Every structure is written in structure tokens, then in C-alpha cells.
PDB file of C-alpha atoms and ligand atoms in Angstrom:
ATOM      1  CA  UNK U   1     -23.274  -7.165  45.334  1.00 60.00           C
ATOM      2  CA  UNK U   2     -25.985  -9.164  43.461  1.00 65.00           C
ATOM      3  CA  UNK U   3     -25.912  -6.612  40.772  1.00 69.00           C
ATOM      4  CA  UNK U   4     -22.116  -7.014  40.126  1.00 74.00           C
ATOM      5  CA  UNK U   5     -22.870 -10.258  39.764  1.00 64.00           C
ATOM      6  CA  UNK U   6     -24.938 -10.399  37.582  1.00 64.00           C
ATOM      7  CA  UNK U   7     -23.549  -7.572  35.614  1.00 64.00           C
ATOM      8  CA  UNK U   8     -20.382  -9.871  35.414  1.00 68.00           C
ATOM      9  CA  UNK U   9     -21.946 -13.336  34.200  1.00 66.00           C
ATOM     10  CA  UNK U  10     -23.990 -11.487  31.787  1.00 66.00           C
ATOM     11  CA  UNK U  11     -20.728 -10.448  30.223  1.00 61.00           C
ATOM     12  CA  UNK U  12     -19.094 -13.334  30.503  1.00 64.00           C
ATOM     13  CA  UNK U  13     -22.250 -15.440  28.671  1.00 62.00           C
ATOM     14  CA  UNK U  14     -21.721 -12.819  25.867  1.00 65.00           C
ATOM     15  CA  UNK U  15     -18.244 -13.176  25.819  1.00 58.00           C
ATOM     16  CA  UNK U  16     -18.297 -17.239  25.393  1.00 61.00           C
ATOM     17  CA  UNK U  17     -20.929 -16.723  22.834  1.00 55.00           C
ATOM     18  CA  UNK U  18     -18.984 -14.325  20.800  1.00 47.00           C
ATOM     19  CA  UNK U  19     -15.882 -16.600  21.106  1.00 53.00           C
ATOM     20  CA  UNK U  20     -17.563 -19.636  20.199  1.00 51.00           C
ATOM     21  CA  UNK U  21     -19.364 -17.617  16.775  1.00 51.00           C
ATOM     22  CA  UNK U  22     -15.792 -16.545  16.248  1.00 58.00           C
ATOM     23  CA  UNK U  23     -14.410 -19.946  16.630  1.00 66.00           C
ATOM     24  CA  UNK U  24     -16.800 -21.242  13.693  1.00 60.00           C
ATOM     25  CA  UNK U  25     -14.807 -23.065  11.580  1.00 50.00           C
ATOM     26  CA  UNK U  26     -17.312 -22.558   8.584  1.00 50.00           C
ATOM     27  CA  UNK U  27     -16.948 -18.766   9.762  1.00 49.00           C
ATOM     28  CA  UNK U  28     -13.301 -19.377   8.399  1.00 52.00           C
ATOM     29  CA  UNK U  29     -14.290 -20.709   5.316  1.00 48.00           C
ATOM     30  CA  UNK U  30     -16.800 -17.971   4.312  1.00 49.00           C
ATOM     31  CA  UNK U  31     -13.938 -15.754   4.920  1.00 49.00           C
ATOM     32  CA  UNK U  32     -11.934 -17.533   1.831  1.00 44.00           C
ATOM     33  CA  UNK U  33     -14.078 -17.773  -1.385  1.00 49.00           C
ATOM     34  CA  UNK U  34     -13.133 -20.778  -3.688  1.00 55.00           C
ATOM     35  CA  UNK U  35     -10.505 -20.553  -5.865  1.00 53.00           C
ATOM     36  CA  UNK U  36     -11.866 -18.383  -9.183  1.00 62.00           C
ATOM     37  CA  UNK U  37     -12.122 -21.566 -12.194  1.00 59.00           C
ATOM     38  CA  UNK U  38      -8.946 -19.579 -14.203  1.00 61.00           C
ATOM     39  CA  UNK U  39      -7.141 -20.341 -10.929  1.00 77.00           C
ATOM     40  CA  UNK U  40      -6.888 -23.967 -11.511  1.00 92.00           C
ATOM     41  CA  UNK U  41      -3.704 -25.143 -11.053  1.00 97.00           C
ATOM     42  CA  UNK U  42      -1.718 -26.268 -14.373  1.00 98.00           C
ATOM     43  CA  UNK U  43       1.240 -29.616 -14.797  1.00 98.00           C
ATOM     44  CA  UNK U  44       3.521 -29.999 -17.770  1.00 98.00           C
ATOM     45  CA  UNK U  45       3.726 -33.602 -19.053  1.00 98.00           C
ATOM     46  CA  UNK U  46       6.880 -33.997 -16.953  1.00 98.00           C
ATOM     47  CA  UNK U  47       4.752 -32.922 -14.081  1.00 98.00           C
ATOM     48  CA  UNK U  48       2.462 -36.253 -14.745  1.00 98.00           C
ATOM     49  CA  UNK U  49       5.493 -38.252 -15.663  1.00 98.00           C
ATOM     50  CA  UNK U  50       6.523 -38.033 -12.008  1.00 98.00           C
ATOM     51  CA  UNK U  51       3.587 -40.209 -10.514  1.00 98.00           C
ATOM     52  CA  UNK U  52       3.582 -43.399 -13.270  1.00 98.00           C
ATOM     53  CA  UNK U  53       2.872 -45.987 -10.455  1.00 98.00           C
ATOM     54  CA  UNK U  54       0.071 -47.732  -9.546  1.00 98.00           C
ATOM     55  CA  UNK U  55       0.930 -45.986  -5.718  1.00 98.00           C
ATOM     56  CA  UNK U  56       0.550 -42.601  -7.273  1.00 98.00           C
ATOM     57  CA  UNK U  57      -1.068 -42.254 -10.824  1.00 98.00           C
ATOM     58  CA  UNK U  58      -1.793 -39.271 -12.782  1.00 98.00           C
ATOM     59  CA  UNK U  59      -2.865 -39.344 -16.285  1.00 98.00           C
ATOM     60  CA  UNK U  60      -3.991 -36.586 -18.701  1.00 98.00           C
ATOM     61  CA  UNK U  61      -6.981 -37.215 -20.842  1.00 98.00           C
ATOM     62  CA  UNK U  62      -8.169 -34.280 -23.367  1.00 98.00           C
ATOM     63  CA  UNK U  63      -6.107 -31.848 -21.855  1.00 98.00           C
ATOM     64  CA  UNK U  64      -6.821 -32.424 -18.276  1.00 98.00           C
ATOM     65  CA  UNK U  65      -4.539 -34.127 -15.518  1.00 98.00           C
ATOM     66  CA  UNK U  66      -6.437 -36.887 -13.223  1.00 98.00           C
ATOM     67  CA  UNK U  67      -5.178 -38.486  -9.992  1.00 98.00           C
ATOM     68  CA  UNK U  68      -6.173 -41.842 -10.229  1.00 98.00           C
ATOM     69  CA  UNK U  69      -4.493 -43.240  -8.071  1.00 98.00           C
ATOM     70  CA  UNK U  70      -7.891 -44.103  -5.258  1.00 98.00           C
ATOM     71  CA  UNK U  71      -9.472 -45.465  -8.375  1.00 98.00           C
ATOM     72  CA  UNK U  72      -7.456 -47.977  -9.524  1.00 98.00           C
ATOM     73  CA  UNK U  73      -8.286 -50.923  -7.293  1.00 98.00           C
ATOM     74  CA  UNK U  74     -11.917 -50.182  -8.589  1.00 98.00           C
ATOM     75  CA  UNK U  75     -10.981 -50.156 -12.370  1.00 98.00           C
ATOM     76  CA  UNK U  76     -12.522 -53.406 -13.408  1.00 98.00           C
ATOM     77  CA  UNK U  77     -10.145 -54.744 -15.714  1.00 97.00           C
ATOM     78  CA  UNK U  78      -6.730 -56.603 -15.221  1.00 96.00           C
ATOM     79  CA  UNK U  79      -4.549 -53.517 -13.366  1.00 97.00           C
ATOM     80  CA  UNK U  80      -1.704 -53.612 -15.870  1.00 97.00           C
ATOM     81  CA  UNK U  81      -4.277 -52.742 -18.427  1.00 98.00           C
ATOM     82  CA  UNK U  82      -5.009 -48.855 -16.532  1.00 98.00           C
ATOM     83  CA  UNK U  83      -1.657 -49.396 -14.935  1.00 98.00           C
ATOM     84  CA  UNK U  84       0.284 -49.029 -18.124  1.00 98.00           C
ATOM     85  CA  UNK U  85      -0.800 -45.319 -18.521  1.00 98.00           C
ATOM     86  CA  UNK U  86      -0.127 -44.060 -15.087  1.00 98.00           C
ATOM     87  CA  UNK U  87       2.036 -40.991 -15.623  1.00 98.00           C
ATOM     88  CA  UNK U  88       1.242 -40.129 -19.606  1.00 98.00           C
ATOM     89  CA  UNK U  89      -1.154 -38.643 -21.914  1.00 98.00           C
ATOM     90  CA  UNK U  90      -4.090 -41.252 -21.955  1.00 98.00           C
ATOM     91  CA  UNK U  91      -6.727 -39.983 -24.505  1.00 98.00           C
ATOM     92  CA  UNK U  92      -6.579 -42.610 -27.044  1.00 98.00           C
ATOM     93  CA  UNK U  93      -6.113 -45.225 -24.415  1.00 98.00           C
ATOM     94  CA  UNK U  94      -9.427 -44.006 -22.467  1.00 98.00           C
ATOM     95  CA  UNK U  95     -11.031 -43.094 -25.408  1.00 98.00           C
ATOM     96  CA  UNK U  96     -10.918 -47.327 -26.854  1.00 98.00           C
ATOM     97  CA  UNK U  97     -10.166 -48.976 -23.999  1.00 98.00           C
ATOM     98  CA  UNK U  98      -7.069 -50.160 -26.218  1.00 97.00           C
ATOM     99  CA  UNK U  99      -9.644 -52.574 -27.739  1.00 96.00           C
ATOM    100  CA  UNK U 100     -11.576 -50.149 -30.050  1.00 97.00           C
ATOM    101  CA  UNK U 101     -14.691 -49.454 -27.909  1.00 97.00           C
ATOM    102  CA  UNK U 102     -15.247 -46.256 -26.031  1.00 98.00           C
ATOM    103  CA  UNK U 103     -15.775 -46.411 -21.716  1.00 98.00           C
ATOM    104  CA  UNK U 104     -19.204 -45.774 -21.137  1.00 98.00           C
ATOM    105  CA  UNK U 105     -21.423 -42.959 -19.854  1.00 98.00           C
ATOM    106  CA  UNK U 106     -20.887 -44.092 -16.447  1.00 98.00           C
ATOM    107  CA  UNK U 107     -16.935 -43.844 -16.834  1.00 98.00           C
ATOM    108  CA  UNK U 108     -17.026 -40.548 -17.889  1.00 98.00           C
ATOM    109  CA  UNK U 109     -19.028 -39.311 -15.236  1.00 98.00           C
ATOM    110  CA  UNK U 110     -16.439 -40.793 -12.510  1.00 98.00           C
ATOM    111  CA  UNK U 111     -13.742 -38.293 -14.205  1.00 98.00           C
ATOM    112  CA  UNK U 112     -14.635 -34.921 -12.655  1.00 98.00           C
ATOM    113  CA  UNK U 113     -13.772 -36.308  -9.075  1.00 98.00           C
ATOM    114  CA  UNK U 114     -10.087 -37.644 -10.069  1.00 98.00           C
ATOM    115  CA  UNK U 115      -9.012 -34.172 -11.746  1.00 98.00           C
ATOM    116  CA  UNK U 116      -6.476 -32.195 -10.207  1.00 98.00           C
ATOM    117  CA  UNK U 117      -5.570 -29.495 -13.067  1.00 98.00           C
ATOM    118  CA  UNK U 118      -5.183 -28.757 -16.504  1.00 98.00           C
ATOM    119  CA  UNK U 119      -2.020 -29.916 -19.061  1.00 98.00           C
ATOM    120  CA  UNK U 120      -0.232 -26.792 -18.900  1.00 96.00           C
ATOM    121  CA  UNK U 121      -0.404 -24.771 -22.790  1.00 87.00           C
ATOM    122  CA  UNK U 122       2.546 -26.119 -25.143  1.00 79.00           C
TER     123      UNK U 122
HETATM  124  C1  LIG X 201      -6.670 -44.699 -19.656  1.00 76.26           C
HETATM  125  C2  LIG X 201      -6.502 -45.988 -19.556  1.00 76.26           C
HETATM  126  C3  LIG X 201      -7.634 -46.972 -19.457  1.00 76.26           C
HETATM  127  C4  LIG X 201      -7.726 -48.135 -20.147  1.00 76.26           C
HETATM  128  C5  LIG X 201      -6.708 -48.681 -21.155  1.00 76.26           C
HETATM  129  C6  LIG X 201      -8.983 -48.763 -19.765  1.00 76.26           C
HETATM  130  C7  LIG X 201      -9.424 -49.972 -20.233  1.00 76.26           C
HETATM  131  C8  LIG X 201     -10.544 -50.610 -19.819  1.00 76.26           C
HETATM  132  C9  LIG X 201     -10.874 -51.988 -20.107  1.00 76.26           C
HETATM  133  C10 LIG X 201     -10.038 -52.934 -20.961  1.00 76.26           C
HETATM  134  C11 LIG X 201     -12.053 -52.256 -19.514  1.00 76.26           C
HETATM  135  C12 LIG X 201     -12.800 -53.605 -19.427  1.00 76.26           C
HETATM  136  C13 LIG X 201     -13.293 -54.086 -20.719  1.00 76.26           C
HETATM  137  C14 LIG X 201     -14.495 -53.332 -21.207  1.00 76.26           C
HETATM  138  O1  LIG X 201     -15.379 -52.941 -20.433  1.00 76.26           O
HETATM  139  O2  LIG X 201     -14.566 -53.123 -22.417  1.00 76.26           O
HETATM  140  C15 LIG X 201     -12.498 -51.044 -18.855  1.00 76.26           C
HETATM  141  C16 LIG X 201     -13.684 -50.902 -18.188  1.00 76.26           C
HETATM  142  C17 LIG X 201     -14.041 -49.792 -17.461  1.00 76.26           C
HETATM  143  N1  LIG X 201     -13.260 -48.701 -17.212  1.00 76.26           N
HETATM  144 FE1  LIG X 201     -11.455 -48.328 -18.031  1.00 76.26          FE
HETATM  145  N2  LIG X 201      -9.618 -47.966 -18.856  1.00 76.26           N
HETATM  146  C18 LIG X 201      -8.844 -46.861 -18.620  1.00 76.26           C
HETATM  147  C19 LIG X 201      -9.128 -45.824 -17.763  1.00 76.26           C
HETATM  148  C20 LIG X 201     -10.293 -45.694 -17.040  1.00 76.26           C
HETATM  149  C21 LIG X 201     -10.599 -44.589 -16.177  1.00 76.26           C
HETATM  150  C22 LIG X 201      -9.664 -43.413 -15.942  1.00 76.26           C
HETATM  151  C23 LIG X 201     -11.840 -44.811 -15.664  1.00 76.26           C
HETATM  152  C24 LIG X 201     -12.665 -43.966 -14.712  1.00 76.26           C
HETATM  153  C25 LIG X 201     -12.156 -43.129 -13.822  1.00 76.26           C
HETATM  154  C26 LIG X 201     -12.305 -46.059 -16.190  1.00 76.26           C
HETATM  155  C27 LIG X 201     -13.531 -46.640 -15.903  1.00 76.26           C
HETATM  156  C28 LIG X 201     -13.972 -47.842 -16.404  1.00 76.26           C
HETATM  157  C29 LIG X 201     -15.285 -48.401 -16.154  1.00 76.26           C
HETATM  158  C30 LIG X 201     -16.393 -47.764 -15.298  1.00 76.26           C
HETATM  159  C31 LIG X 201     -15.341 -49.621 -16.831  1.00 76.26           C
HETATM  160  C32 LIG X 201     -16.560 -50.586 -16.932  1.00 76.26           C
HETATM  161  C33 LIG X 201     -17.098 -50.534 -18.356  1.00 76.26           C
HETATM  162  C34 LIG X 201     -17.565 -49.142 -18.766  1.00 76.26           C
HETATM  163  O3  LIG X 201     -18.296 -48.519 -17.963  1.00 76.26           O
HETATM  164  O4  LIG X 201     -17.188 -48.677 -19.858  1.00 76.26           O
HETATM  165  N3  LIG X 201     -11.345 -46.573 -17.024  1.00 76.26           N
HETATM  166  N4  LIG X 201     -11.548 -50.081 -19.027  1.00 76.26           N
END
């Protein structure tokens, strides 16, 4: 009697361990590899032109296409300055600022986190 029992929790321990391994949701995400970099996703310019507010704007600046929409409060100029190029191709406007001086360092490192794709090829 004391054998079956024991016989039975020990494979009911190994049981809940196996189902909580299996149950691992980082188990899950071993099981998908990220996205290989040619797989990034590409938007035509009417793509962009489809989020030009300030409650959902993308902009494409040297060929990439940004989300910017979380960064705009932050942008520290007057919003209709940014908010103007929500939805378009922004190069020259990011590259002067529209006043002839280039953003900084610092603004071009806060890119990378905003991107969401590539300008699809002409
Ligand atoms: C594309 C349209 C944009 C325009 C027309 C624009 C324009 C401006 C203006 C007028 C200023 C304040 C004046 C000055 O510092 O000279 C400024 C500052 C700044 N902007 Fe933008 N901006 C744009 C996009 C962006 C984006 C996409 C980012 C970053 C994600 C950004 C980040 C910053 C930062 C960090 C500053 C503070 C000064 C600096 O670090 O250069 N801007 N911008």
C-alpha cells in the first residue's frame, strides 16, 4: 500500500515538473528565432501617408519608416513643428531641423527604437 503510494506521488511530482518546464513561456520563445534582418517588414509612401496625425505618426527618414507617435509629447519643440511631417518623407526636415542645423548625436540615437520597417524599393 505504502509503495503504491509512493510510486504514485513520485509520478505525479514528475509530472507537475514536466508540465510546468513545458509551460515556460521563454520555452516558447526559444522555439521561434527572431525574425532573419531581410525579413523586415517594408511600407510604400502611401503606407506612411495613412498615419499623418499627431495620434498616429509615421515618418520615413533615409529610407526607413519610424513610428513616432510615443515620442512626440517628448519632442522639445512647439508640436506643429514635428507634427507637420507626420505621415511623409522627413529627411531634409530631420536632417535641419527646418532651421539649417542638424539634431544632435543624442537625436539620432533615439531613432532605432521608433523604426518599424524600411520604405519599400521604388
Ligand atoms: C522630422 C521632423 C523634425 C523637425 C522639423 C524637428 C525640429 C526640431 C526643432 C525645431 C528643435 C528645437 C530647436 C533646436 O534644438 O534647434 C528640435 C530639437 C530636438 N529634436 Fe527634433 N525635429 C524633428 C524630428 C525629430 C525626431 C524624429 C527626433 C527623435 C526621435 C527628434 C529629436 C530632437 C531632440 C532630441 C531635440 C533636442 C536638440 C537636439 O538634440 O538636437 N526630432 N527638433
Amino acid at each position: 500500500m505504502m509503495r503504491r503510494l509512493y510510486i504514485a506521488s513520485t509520478v505525479a511530482f514528475w509530472l507537475a515538473v514536466f508540465g510546468f518546464w513545458a509551460a515556460d513561456p521563454r520555452l516558447a520563445a526559444e522555439a521561434q528565432p527572431p525574425a532573419p534582418a531581410g525579413a523586415e517588414r517594408s511600407w510604400s509612401l502611401a503606407d506612411v501617408a495613412r498615419h499623418a496625425t499627431p495620434e498616429d505618426c509615421w515618418m520615413v527618414i533615409d529610407g526607413v519608416v519610424y513610428d513616432f507617435t510615443a515620442y512626440l509629447p517628448q519632442h522639445p519643440s512647439a508640436p506643429a513643428v514635428i507634427v507637420a511631417w507626420c505621415g511623409r518623407e522627413a529627411t531634409e526636415a530631420y536632417r535641419t531641423k527646418t532651421r539649417g542645423r542638424p539634431h544632435s548625436a543624442y537625436a539620432d540615437q533615439l531613432l532605432p527604437e521608433y523604426r518599424v520597417g524600411r520604405l519599400e524599393a521604388p
